[in-house]
Coordinates of C-alpha atoms in Angstrom, one line a residue:
M1 CA -10.3 -24.5 -12.0
S2 CA -7.7 -21.7 -12.6
H3 CA -8.3 -18.0 -11.9
P4 CA -8.4 -15.7 -15.0
L5 CA -5.8 -13.5 -13.2
E6 CA -3.2 -16.5 -13.3
S7 CA -2.8 -16.5 -16.9
I8 CA -2.5 -12.6 -16.9
I9 CA 0.3 -12.6 -14.4
G10 CA 2.0 -16.1 -15.8
Y11 CA 1.8 -17.8 -12.3
T12 CA -0.5 -20.6 -11.0
F13 CA -1.2 -20.5 -7.5
K14 CA -0.8 -23.8 -5.6
N15 CA -3.2 -22.4 -3.0
P16 CA -6.1 -20.6 -4.9
E17 CA -7.8 -19.7 -1.6
L18 CA -4.7 -17.3 -1.0
L19 CA -5.5 -15.6 -4.2
E20 CA -9.1 -15.0 -3.2
T21 CA -7.9 -13.5 0.1
A22 CA -5.6 -11.3 -1.7
L23 CA -8.4 -10.0 -4.0
T24 CA -10.6 -9.5 -1.0
H25 CA -11.2 -5.9 0.2
T26 CA -12.3 -5.5 4.0
S27 CA -15.6 -4.0 2.9
Y28 CA -16.4 -7.3 1.3
A29 CA -15.3 -9.3 4.6
N30 CA -17.1 -7.0 6.7
E31 CA -20.5 -7.4 4.8
S32 CA -20.2 -11.1 4.4
R33 CA -22.4 -13.5 6.8
A34 CA -19.8 -16.0 6.8
P35 CA -16.2 -15.3 8.0
V36 CA -14.2 -14.2 5.2
K37 CA -10.5 -13.5 5.2
H38 CA -9.3 -10.0 3.7
N39 CA -6.0 -8.9 2.4
E40 CA -4.8 -6.3 4.9
R41 CA -1.9 -8.5 6.0
L42 CA -0.9 -9.6 2.6
E43 CA -1.0 -6.1 1.6
F44 CA 1.5 -5.3 4.3
L45 CA 3.6 -8.2 3.2
G46 CA 3.4 -7.4 -0.5
D47 CA 4.5 -3.7 0.3
S48 CA 7.8 -5.1 1.7
V49 CA 8.4 -7.7 -1.0
L50 CA 8.2 -4.8 -3.6
Q51 CA 10.6 -3.1 -1.8
I52 CA 13.3 -5.8 -1.5
V53 CA 12.8 -7.1 -5.0
S54 CA 13.2 -3.7 -6.5
A55 CA 16.3 -2.9 -4.5
D56 CA 18.1 -6.1 -5.3
Y57 CA 17.2 -5.8 -8.9
L58 CA 18.5 -2.2 -9.0
F59 CA 21.6 -2.9 -6.8
H60 CA 22.8 -5.6 -9.4
A61 CA 21.5 -3.8 -12.5
Y62 CA 23.0 -0.4 -11.7
A63 CA 26.3 -1.5 -9.7
D64 CA 27.8 1.9 -10.7
R65 CA 25.1 4.1 -9.2
P66 CA 25.3 5.7 -5.7
E67 CA 22.8 4.9 -3.1
G68 CA 20.9 8.2 -3.4
D69 CA 20.2 7.5 -7.2
L70 CA 19.2 3.9 -6.3
T71 CA 16.6 5.1 -3.7
R72 CA 15.2 7.5 -6.2
I73 CA 14.8 5.1 -9.0
R74 CA 13.2 2.4 -6.5
A75 CA 10.8 5.3 -5.3
S76 CA 9.6 5.7 -8.9
L77 CA 9.3 2.0 -9.5
V78 CA 7.2 1.4 -6.5
S79 CA 5.2 4.8 -6.5
E80 CA 1.3 4.8 -6.4
G81 CA 1.3 6.0 -10.1
A82 CA 3.3 3.1 -11.3
L83 CA 1.9 0.5 -9.2
F84 CA -1.5 1.6 -10.3
Q85 CA -0.5 1.8 -14.0
F86 CA 0.6 -1.8 -13.9
A87 CA -2.8 -2.8 -11.9
Q88 CA -4.7 -1.2 -14.8
E89 CA -2.8 -3.1 -17.5
I90 CA -3.3 -6.5 -15.8
H91 CA -7.3 -5.3 -15.2
L92 CA -6.9 -5.9 -11.6
G93 CA -10.0 -4.0 -10.8
E94 CA -12.2 -6.4 -12.4
Y95 CA -11.1 -9.2 -10.0
L96 CA -11.6 -7.5 -6.8
R97 CA -14.2 -8.7 -4.3
L98 CA -15.5 -5.5 -2.7
G99 CA -18.5 -4.7 -0.4
R100 CA -21.6 -3.1 -1.9
G101 CA -20.4 0.5 -0.5
E102 CA -17.0 0.3 -1.7
E103 CA -18.4 -0.9 -5.3
R104 CA -20.7 2.2 -5.5
C105 CA -18.0 4.7 -4.7
G106 CA -15.8 3.4 -7.5
G107 CA -13.5 1.0 -5.6
R108 CA -12.6 -0.7 -8.6
T109 CA -11.0 2.1 -10.2
R110 CA -9.7 3.9 -6.8
P111 CA -5.7 3.7 -6.8
S112 CA -5.5 3.2 -2.9
V113 CA -7.9 0.2 -3.3
V114 CA -6.5 -1.3 -6.5
I115 CA -2.8 -0.9 -5.2
G116 CA -3.4 -2.6 -1.9
R117 CA -5.0 -5.6 -3.8
L118 CA -1.9 -5.6 -6.2
E119 CA 0.3 -5.7 -3.3
A120 CA -1.5 -8.5 -1.7
V121 CA -1.4 -10.5 -5.0
I122 CA 2.3 -9.9 -5.2
A123 CA 2.9 -11.1 -1.7
L124 CA 1.5 -14.6 -2.4
P125 CA 3.5 -16.1 -5.1
C126 CA 6.7 -14.4 -3.7
I127 CA 6.6 -15.6 0.0
L128 CA 3.5 -17.6 0.8
D129 CA 2.8 -19.7 -2.2
G130 CA 6.0 -20.0 -4.3
G131 CA 8.9 -18.6 -2.4
M132 CA 11.4 -15.8 -3.0
E133 CA 12.6 -17.1 -6.2
V134 CA 9.2 -16.6 -7.9
A135 CA 9.5 -12.8 -6.9

């Protein structure tokens, strides 16, 4: 059975367990009785994927712009505000697996929590599930 997020982002994961890991905050993993993987490593990878994919796009789309301009444009594209806005547009907060404390503190709407999960979700199809072409 597919995850609702797959139809929103237009990608079907070959390994659905990776998506569950990407959506799992450390608070959930820490409170679980059984060992549960969380997304911190995927978040690290996703951040790097965002940087390289946006840099590649800007390099080709704005061939006449100097490096300083490209750096500023990339920074605005991958800023906390831009990423949080996109995460809200796809309702990412609804799909997060959070621990009870994080849930009570509003983790589903906290930019740092939601953006981390977005970066993890980005890492999956791009690197671990589908390859760089999917990016």
